[in-house]
Tab-separated table of N, CA, C and O in Angstrom:
chain	number	residue	atom	x	y	z
A	244	MET	N	-4.650	-10.673	16.056
A	244	MET	CA	-3.375	-11.054	16.515
A	244	MET	C	-2.552	-9.360	15.940
A	244	MET	O	-2.727	-8.698	15.311
A	245	PRO	N	-1.526	-9.653	17.257
A	245	PRO	CA	-0.384	-8.783	16.736
A	245	PRO	C	0.381	-8.436	15.127
A	245	PRO	O	1.096	-9.529	15.621
A	246	ARG	N	0.311	-7.423	15.019
A	246	ARG	CA	1.617	-6.626	13.723
A	246	ARG	C	2.651	-7.297	14.122
A	246	ARG	O	2.592	-7.286	15.203
A	247	PHE	N	3.522	-7.093	13.538
A	247	PHE	CA	5.252	-7.016	13.721
A	247	PHE	C	5.561	-6.475	14.449
A	247	PHE	O	6.442	-6.528	16.100
A	248	ALA	N	5.364	-5.057	14.379
A	248	ALA	CA	5.579	-3.761	14.689
A	248	ALA	C	4.450	-3.687	16.001
A	248	ALA	O	5.345	-3.734	17.411
A	249	GLU	N	3.625	-4.501	16.717
A	249	GLU	CA	3.484	-4.531	17.690
A	249	GLU	C	4.046	-5.676	18.646
A	249	GLU	O	3.624	-5.649	19.730
A	250	GLN	N	4.399	-6.368	18.156
A	250	GLN	CA	5.154	-7.388	18.429
A	250	GLN	C	6.899	-7.241	18.854
A	250	GLN	O	8.154	-7.921	19.345
A	251	GLY	N	7.553	-5.525	18.528
A	251	GLY	CA	8.477	-5.261	19.067
A	251	GLY	C	9.407	-5.725	17.388
A	251	GLY	O	10.306	-5.591	18.538
A	252	ILE	N	9.000	-6.427	16.667
A	252	ILE	CA	10.040	-6.607	15.569
A	252	ILE	C	9.553	-5.142	14.928
A	252	ILE	O	9.233	-4.724	14.520
A	253	THR	N	11.131	-4.465	14.736
A	253	THR	CA	11.752	-3.221	14.713
A	253	THR	C	11.591	-3.098	12.584
A	253	THR	O	12.465	-1.955	12.721
A	254	HIS	N	12.588	-4.102	12.211
A	254	HIS	CA	13.044	-4.365	11.087
A	254	HIS	C	11.740	-3.218	10.108
A	254	HIS	O	11.185	-3.444	10.105
A	255	PRO	N	12.711	-2.190	8.975
A	255	PRO	CA	11.971	-1.463	8.280
A	255	PRO	C	11.100	-2.069	7.384
A	255	PRO	O	10.147	-1.680	7.686
A	256	VAL	N	10.979	-3.414	6.835
A	256	VAL	CA	9.871	-3.730	6.507
A	256	VAL	C	9.106	-4.877	7.251
A	256	VAL	O	8.512	-4.188	6.091
A	257	PHE	N	9.245	-4.903	8.099
A	257	PHE	CA	8.138	-5.647	9.187
A	257	PHE	C	6.975	-4.025	9.225
A	257	PHE	O	6.154	-4.272	10.042
A	258	THR	N	7.789	-2.867	9.212
A	258	THR	CA	6.798	-1.798	9.939
A	258	THR	C	6.402	-0.972	9.192
A	258	THR	O	4.607	-0.132	8.911
A	259	LEU	N	6.002	-1.842	7.724
A	259	LEU	CA	5.003	-0.969	6.210
A	259	LEU	C	3.676	-1.428	6.947
A	259	LEU	O	3.676	-2.693	6.647
A	260	GLU	N	2.798	-0.935	5.888
A	260	GLU	CA	1.695	-1.600	5.490
A	260	GLU	C	1.724	-2.250	3.870
A	260	GLU	O	1.916	-1.285	3.083
A	261	GLY	N	0.690	-2.770	4.088
A	261	GLY	CA	1.018	-3.520	2.982
A	261	GLY	C	-0.060	-2.370	2.163
A	261	GLY	O	-1.354	-1.814	2.429
A	262	HIS	N	0.061	-1.877	0.780
A	262	HIS	CA	-0.981	-1.449	-0.040
A	262	HIS	C	0.059	-1.780	-2.152
A	262	HIS	O	0.889	-1.769	-1.778
A	263	LEU	N	-1.190	-1.836	-2.687
A	263	LEU	CA	-1.516	-1.834	-3.889
A	263	LEU	C	-1.471	-0.117	-4.676
A	263	LEU	O	-2.914	-0.487	-4.886
A	264	PRO	N	-1.176	-0.091	-4.957
A	264	PRO	CA	-1.485	1.536	-5.661
A	264	PRO	C	-1.915	1.176	-7.485
A	264	PRO	O	-1.209	0.176	-7.917
A	265	ILE	N	-2.980	1.687	-7.661
A	265	ILE	CA	-3.646	1.701	-8.635
A	265	ILE	C	-2.343	2.482	-9.702
A	265	ILE	O	-1.957	3.943	-9.217
A	266	CYS	N	-1.575	1.975	-11.010
A	266	CYS	CA	-0.674	2.749	-11.452
A	266	CYS	C	-1.141	2.611	-12.852
A	266	CYS	O	-2.165	2.412	-13.022
A	267	ALA	N	-0.928	4.172	-13.284
A	267	ALA	CA	-1.526	5.121	-14.433
A	267	ALA	C	-0.099	5.037	-15.283
A	267	ALA	O	0.604	5.401	-15.016
A	268	PRO	N	-0.339	5.534	-16.657
A	268	PRO	CA	0.991	5.494	-17.363
A	268	PRO	C	1.056	7.315	-17.539
A	268	PRO	O	0.529	7.938	-17.015
A	269	ALA	N	2.770	7.211	-17.284
A	269	ALA	CA	3.209	8.996	-17.621
A	269	ALA	C	1.969	10.042	-18.068
A	269	ALA	O	1.728	9.357	-18.896
A	270	GLY	N	1.993	10.656	-16.940
A	270	GLY	CA	0.972	11.813	-18.863
A	270	GLY	C	-0.231	11.452	-18.535
A	270	GLY	O	-1.450	12.597	-19.215
A	271	THR	N	-0.973	10.357	-18.070
A	271	THR	CA	-2.527	10.581	-17.833
A	271	THR	C	-3.488	11.986	-16.877
A	271	THR	O	-2.427	12.197	-15.794
A	272	PRO	N	-4.071	12.423	-17.685
A	272	PRO	CA	-5.092	13.244	-16.985
A	272	PRO	C	-4.832	13.612	-15.673
A	272	PRO	O	-5.557	12.311	-15.124
A	273	ASN	N	-4.944	14.426	-14.924
A	273	ASN	CA	-5.008	14.751	-13.182
A	273	ASN	C	-6.647	14.034	-12.977
A	273	ASN	O	-7.143	12.923	-11.833
A	274	GLU	N	-7.551	14.562	-13.472
A	274	GLU	CA	-8.898	14.159	-14.156
A	274	GLU	C	-9.266	12.649	-13.701
A	274	GLU	O	-10.280	12.165	-13.591
A	275	ILE	N	-8.658	12.403	-14.914
A	275	ILE	CA	-8.838	10.212	-14.246
A	275	ILE	C	-7.832	9.403	-13.193
A	275	ILE	O	-8.539	8.966	-12.462
A	276	LEU	N	-7.363	10.241	-13.034
A	276	LEU	CA	-6.365	9.760	-12.072
A	276	LEU	C	-8.083	9.914	-10.333
A	276	LEU	O	-6.977	8.729	-9.329
A	277	GLU	N	-8.297	11.114	-10.418
A	277	GLU	CA	-9.326	11.469	-9.886
A	277	GLU	C	-10.380	10.538	-9.483
A	277	GLU	O	-10.774	10.581	-8.715
A	278	LYS	N	-11.052	10.697	-10.395
A	278	LYS	CA	-12.101	9.496	-11.356
A	278	LYS	C	-11.225	7.691	-10.093
A	278	LYS	O	-12.538	6.933	-10.030
A	279	MET	N	-10.492	7.580	-10.954
A	279	MET	CA	-9.687	6.152	-10.315
A	279	MET	C	-9.186	6.103	-8.790
A	279	MET	O	-10.203	5.096	-8.251
A	280	ALA	N	-9.073	7.068	-8.638
A	280	ALA	CA	-9.247	7.475	-6.826
A	280	ALA	C	-10.693	7.091	-5.910
A	280	ALA	O	-10.956	6.787	-5.077
A	281	GLU	N	-11.378	7.696	-6.902
A	281	GLU	CA	-12.506	8.331	-5.728
A	281	GLU	C	-12.999	6.528	-6.064
A	281	GLU	O	-13.988	6.089	-5.027
A	282	GLY	N	-13.006	5.663	-7.425
A	282	GLY	CA	-13.461	4.446	-7.254
A	282	GLY	C	-13.040	3.480	-6.191
A	282	GLY	O	-13.746	3.144	-5.566
A	283	ILE	N	-11.615	3.654	-5.738
A	283	ILE	CA	-11.651	2.688	-4.975
A	283	ILE	C	-12.176	3.169	-4.075
A	283	ILE	O	-11.752	2.082	-2.989
A	284	LEU	N	-11.700	4.639	-3.066
A	284	LEU	CA	-11.941	4.958	-2.088
A	284	LEU	C	-13.531	4.424	-2.011
A	284	LEU	O	-14.017	3.786	-0.499
A	285	GLU	N	-14.348	4.371	-3.088
A	285	GLU	CA	-15.556	3.619	-2.681
A	285	GLU	C	-16.140	2.815	-2.492
A	285	GLU	O	-16.267	2.309	-2.099
A	286	ALA	N	-15.084	1.620	-3.596
A	286	ALA	CA	-14.895	0.426	-2.937
A	286	ALA	C	-14.034	-0.516	-1.825
A	286	ALA	O	-14.789	-1.066	-0.854
A	287	GLY	N	-13.336	0.706	-1.439
A	287	GLY	CA	-12.451	0.687	0.267
A	287	GLY	C	-13.494	0.248	1.159
A	287	GLY	O	-13.768	0.048	2.353
A	288	ALA	N	-14.989	1.320	1.067
A	288	ALA	CA	-15.952	1.152	2.111
A	288	ALA	C	-16.948	0.572	2.107
A	288	ALA	O	-17.956	0.492	3.146
A	289	SER	N	-16.550	-0.769	0.971
A	289	SER	CA	-17.491	-1.514	1.160
A	289	SER	C	-17.477	-2.838	1.806
A	289	SER	O	-16.328	-2.411	2.869
A	290	PRO	N	-18.528	-2.851	2.624
A	290	PRO	CA	-19.178	-4.198	3.687
A	290	PRO	C	-17.420	-5.509	3.312
A	290	PRO	O	-16.828	-5.647	3.778
A	291	LYS	N	-17.804	-5.848	1.945
A	291	LYS	CA	-17.168	-7.151	1.647
A	291	LYS	C	-15.463	-6.482	1.887
A	291	LYS	O	-15.026	-7.171	2.697
A	292	ILE	N	-15.054	-4.946	1.401
A	292	ILE	CA	-13.598	-5.297	1.545
A	292	ILE	C	-12.640	-4.547	3.099
A	292	ILE	O	-11.876	-5.338	3.458
A	293	LYS	N	-13.960	-4.259	3.974
A	293	LYS	CA	-13.659	-3.214	5.436
A	293	LYS	C	-13.622	-5.486	5.914
A	293	LYS	O	-13.048	-5.538	6.450
A	294	GLU	N	-14.564	-6.326	5.733
A	294	GLU	CA	-14.739	-8.045	6.120
A	294	GLU	C	-13.057	-8.711	5.741
A	294	GLU	O	-12.767	-9.284	6.017
A	295	LEU	N	-12.448	-8.138	4.538
A	295	LEU	CA	-11.466	-8.654	3.774
A	295	LEU	C	-10.014	-8.788	4.471
A	295	LEU	O	-9.358	-8.982	5.329
A	296	HIS	N	-10.481	-6.585	4.936
A	296	HIS	CA	-9.048	-6.311	6.016
A	296	HIS	C	-9.190	-6.567	7.391
A	296	HIS	O	-8.223	-7.101	7.800
A	297	GLN	N	-10.917	-6.813	7.796
A	297	GLN	CA	-10.328	-7.263	9.430
A	297	GLN	C	-10.356	-8.737	9.182
A	297	GLN	O	-9.262	-9.193	10.359
A	298	THR	N	-10.812	-9.697	8.495
A	298	THR	CA	-10.062	-10.882	8.216
A	298	THR	C	-8.206	-11.540	7.803
A	298	THR	O	-8.543	-12.383	8.898
A	299	PHE	N	-7.954	-10.931	7.288
A	299	PHE	CA	-6.507	-10.759	7.315
A	299	PHE	C	-5.550	-10.269	7.558
A	299	PHE	O	-4.770	-9.171	7.464
A	300	GLY	N	-6.074	-9.247	8.956
A	300	GLY	CA	-5.547	-8.098	9.913
A	300	GLY	C	-4.892	-7.440	8.821
A	300	GLY	O	-3.827	-7.001	9.450
A	301	ILE	N	-5.175	-6.558	7.555
A	301	ILE	CA	-4.573	-5.178	7.415
A	301	ILE	C	-5.457	-4.037	8.280
A	301	ILE	O	-6.821	-3.743	8.022
A	302	ALA	N	-4.454	-3.668	8.497
A	302	ALA	CA	-5.042	-2.465	9.055
A	302	ALA	C	-5.309	-1.218	8.650
A	302	ALA	O	-6.156	-0.307	9.228
A	303	CYS	N	-4.152	-0.624	7.298
A	303	CYS	CA	-4.859	0.453	6.355
A	303	CYS	C	-6.006	0.081	5.563
A	303	CYS	O	-6.494	-0.907	5.109
A	304	GLY	N	-7.029	1.593	5.421
A	304	GLY	CA	-8.139	1.125	3.974
A	304	GLY	C	-7.444	1.698	3.154
A	304	GLY	O	-6.168	2.183	3.522
A	305	PRO	N	-8.055	2.445	1.896
A	305	PRO	CA	-7.822	3.293	0.373
A	305	PRO	C	-7.617	4.613	1.702
A	305	PRO	O	-7.626	4.907	2.657
A	306	VAL	N	-5.461	4.990	0.878
A	306	VAL	CA	-5.101	6.341	1.387
A	306	VAL	C	-6.677	7.441	0.723
A	306	VAL	O	-7.103	7.006	-0.285
A	307	ALA	N	-6.599	8.487	1.202
A	307	ALA	CA	-7.485	10.035	0.714
A	307	ALA	C	-6.922	10.611	-0.337
A	307	ALA	O	-8.191	10.949	-0.998
A	308	ASN	N	-6.204	10.118	-0.807
A	308	ASN	CA	-5.997	11.419	-2.109
A	308	ASN	C	-4.665	10.908	-3.065
A	308	ASN	O	-4.065	9.933	-2.495
A	309	LEU	N	-4.038	11.784	-4.031
A	309	LEU	CA	-3.658	10.874	-4.647
A	309	LEU	C	-1.939	11.460	-4.294
A	309	LEU	O	-1.466	10.753	-4.447
A	310	ALA	N	-2.290	12.986	-3.434
A	310	ALA	CA	-0.933	13.030	-3.192
A	310	ALA	C	-0.448	11.916	-1.935
A	310	ALA	O	0.665	12.089	-1.523
A	311	GLN	N	-1.255	11.111	-0.990
A	311	GLN	CA	-1.054	11.034	-0.277
A	311	GLN	C	-0.730	9.411	-1.101
A	311	GLN	O	0.562	8.728	-0.578
A	312	VAL	N	-1.161	9.524	-1.991
A	312	VAL	CA	-0.770	7.832	-2.189
A	312	VAL	C	0.822	8.189	-2.814
A	312	VAL	O	1.858	6.983	-2.369
A	313	ARG	N	0.928	9.805	-3.448
A	313	ARG	CA	2.276	9.333	-3.735
A	313	ARG	C	3.388	9.523	-2.413
A	313	ARG	O	4.677	9.217	-3.279
A	314	GLN	N	3.292	10.274	-1.797
A	314	GLN	CA	4.866	10.008	-0.494
A	314	GLN	C	3.965	9.190	-0.057
A	314	GLN	O	5.707	8.230	-0.072
A	315	THR	N	3.279	8.408	0.198
A	315	THR	CA	3.235	6.938	0.474
A	315	THR	C	4.264	6.025	0.119
A	315	THR	O	4.931	5.193	0.217
A	316	TRP	N	3.969	5.719	-1.204
A	316	TRP	CA	4.730	5.319	-2.384
A	316	TRP	C	5.867	5.393	-3.133
A	316	TRP	O	7.269	4.825	-2.165
A	317	ALA	N	6.583	6.947	-2.776
A	317	ALA	CA	7.851	6.978	-2.130
A	317	ALA	C	8.977	7.037	-1.214
A	317	ALA	O	9.457	6.311	-1.548
A	318	LYS	N	7.889	6.850	0.017
A	318	LYS	CA	8.864	6.861	1.240
A	318	LYS	C	8.556	4.758	1.478
A	318	LYS	O	10.205	5.112	1.569
A	319	ASP	N	7.780	4.177	1.520
A	319	ASP	CA	7.829	3.137	1.288
A	319	ASP	C	8.511	2.301	0.267
A	319	ASP	O	9.245	1.070	1.549
A	320	SER	N	8.170	2.854	-1.086
A	320	SER	CA	8.953	1.737	-2.487
A	320	SER	C	10.285	1.936	-1.793
A	320	SER	O	11.339	0.157	-2.417
A	321	VAL	N	11.010	2.729	-1.113
A	321	VAL	CA	12.606	2.196	-1.213
A	321	VAL	C	12.998	1.449	-0.627
A	321	VAL	O	14.291	0.510	-0.296
A	322	GLN	N	12.143	0.921	1.020
A	322	GLN	CA	12.255	-0.246	2.050
A	322	GLN	C	11.900	-1.786	1.157
A	322	GLN	O	12.527	-2.342	1.207
A	323	TRP	N	10.703	-1.627	0.175
A	323	TRP	CA	10.553	-2.948	-0.518
A	323	TRP	C	11.944	-3.064	-1.394
A	323	TRP	O	12.214	-4.300	-1.790
A	324	ILE	N	11.949	-1.766	-2.555
A	324	ILE	CA	13.033	-2.730	-3.354
A	324	ILE	C	14.865	-3.074	-2.709
A	324	ILE	O	15.161	-3.546	-3.080
A	325	ASN	N	14.808	-1.924	-1.637
A	325	ASN	CA	15.774	-2.580	-0.609
A	325	ASN	C	16.164	-3.929	-0.361
A	325	ASN	O	16.876	-4.777	-0.120
A	326	MET	N	14.863	-4.577	-0.081
A	326	MET	CA	14.909	-5.558	0.658
A	326	MET	C	14.925	-6.417	-0.619
A	326	MET	O	15.360	-7.153	-0.190
A	327	ALA	N	14.140	-5.970	-1.100
A	327	ALA	CA	14.309	-7.052	-2.807
A	327	ALA	C	15.377	-6.924	-3.236
A	327	ALA	O	16.233	-8.773	-3.371
A	328	ASP	N	16.864	-6.070	-3.411
A	328	ASP	CA	17.881	-6.672	-3.687
A	328	ASP	C	18.361	-7.057	-2.473
A	328	ASP	O	19.667	-8.177	-2.843
A	329	LYS	N	18.451	-7.576	-1.568
A	329	LYS	CA	19.697	-8.078	-0.019
A	329	LYS	C	18.370	-10.006	-0.975
A	329	LYS	O	19.319	-10.018	-0.694
A	330	LEU	N	17.533	-9.610	-0.965
A	330	LEU	CA	17.296	-11.255	-1.412
A	330	LEU	C	17.171	-11.105	-2.060
A	330	LEU	O	16.615	-12.476	-2.613
A	331	GLY	N	17.718	-11.132	-3.496
A	331	GLY	CA	18.320	-11.520	-4.485
A	331	GLY	C	17.230	-11.126	-5.706
A	331	GLY	O	16.908	-12.443	-6.534
A	332	ILE	N	15.918	-10.933	-5.438
A	332	ILE	CA	14.948	-10.707	-6.559
A	332	ILE	C	14.731	-9.466	-7.155
A	332	ILE	O	15.071	-8.293	-7.478
A	333	LYS	N	15.084	-9.936	-8.601
A	333	LYS	CA	14.675	-9.345	-9.784
A	333	LYS	C	13.571	-9.175	-10.381
A	333	LYS	O	12.645	-10.179	-10.425
A	334	LEU	N	13.191	-8.333	-11.366
A	334	LEU	CA	12.274	-8.325	-12.213
A	334	LEU	C	12.474	-8.717	-13.526
A	334	LEU	O	13.629	-7.822	-13.589
A	335	ASP	N	11.199	-9.994	-14.156
A	335	ASP	CA	12.470	-9.822	-15.511
A	335	ASP	C	12.054	-8.805	-16.413
A	335	ASP	O	10.735	-8.002	-16.247
């Protein structure tokens, strides 16, 4: 099934890839963050996760490193937050 962007729907929110970054408290040592990232990459390479991605049409897999996670989150979160504001979604 074609994704929204492949169907010509160009609103920025529809061009975003869904992702759920694993977060940790500020100041968590980088070596712990790296260990968490390694575990996520390992899980993402498993046949079950690959099958789930295929089943649900998820094009992206785990990102390669923490710098990429931070870059993607900084760029995409602006779009998600703007859309939530426009829809009146509030966090309690």
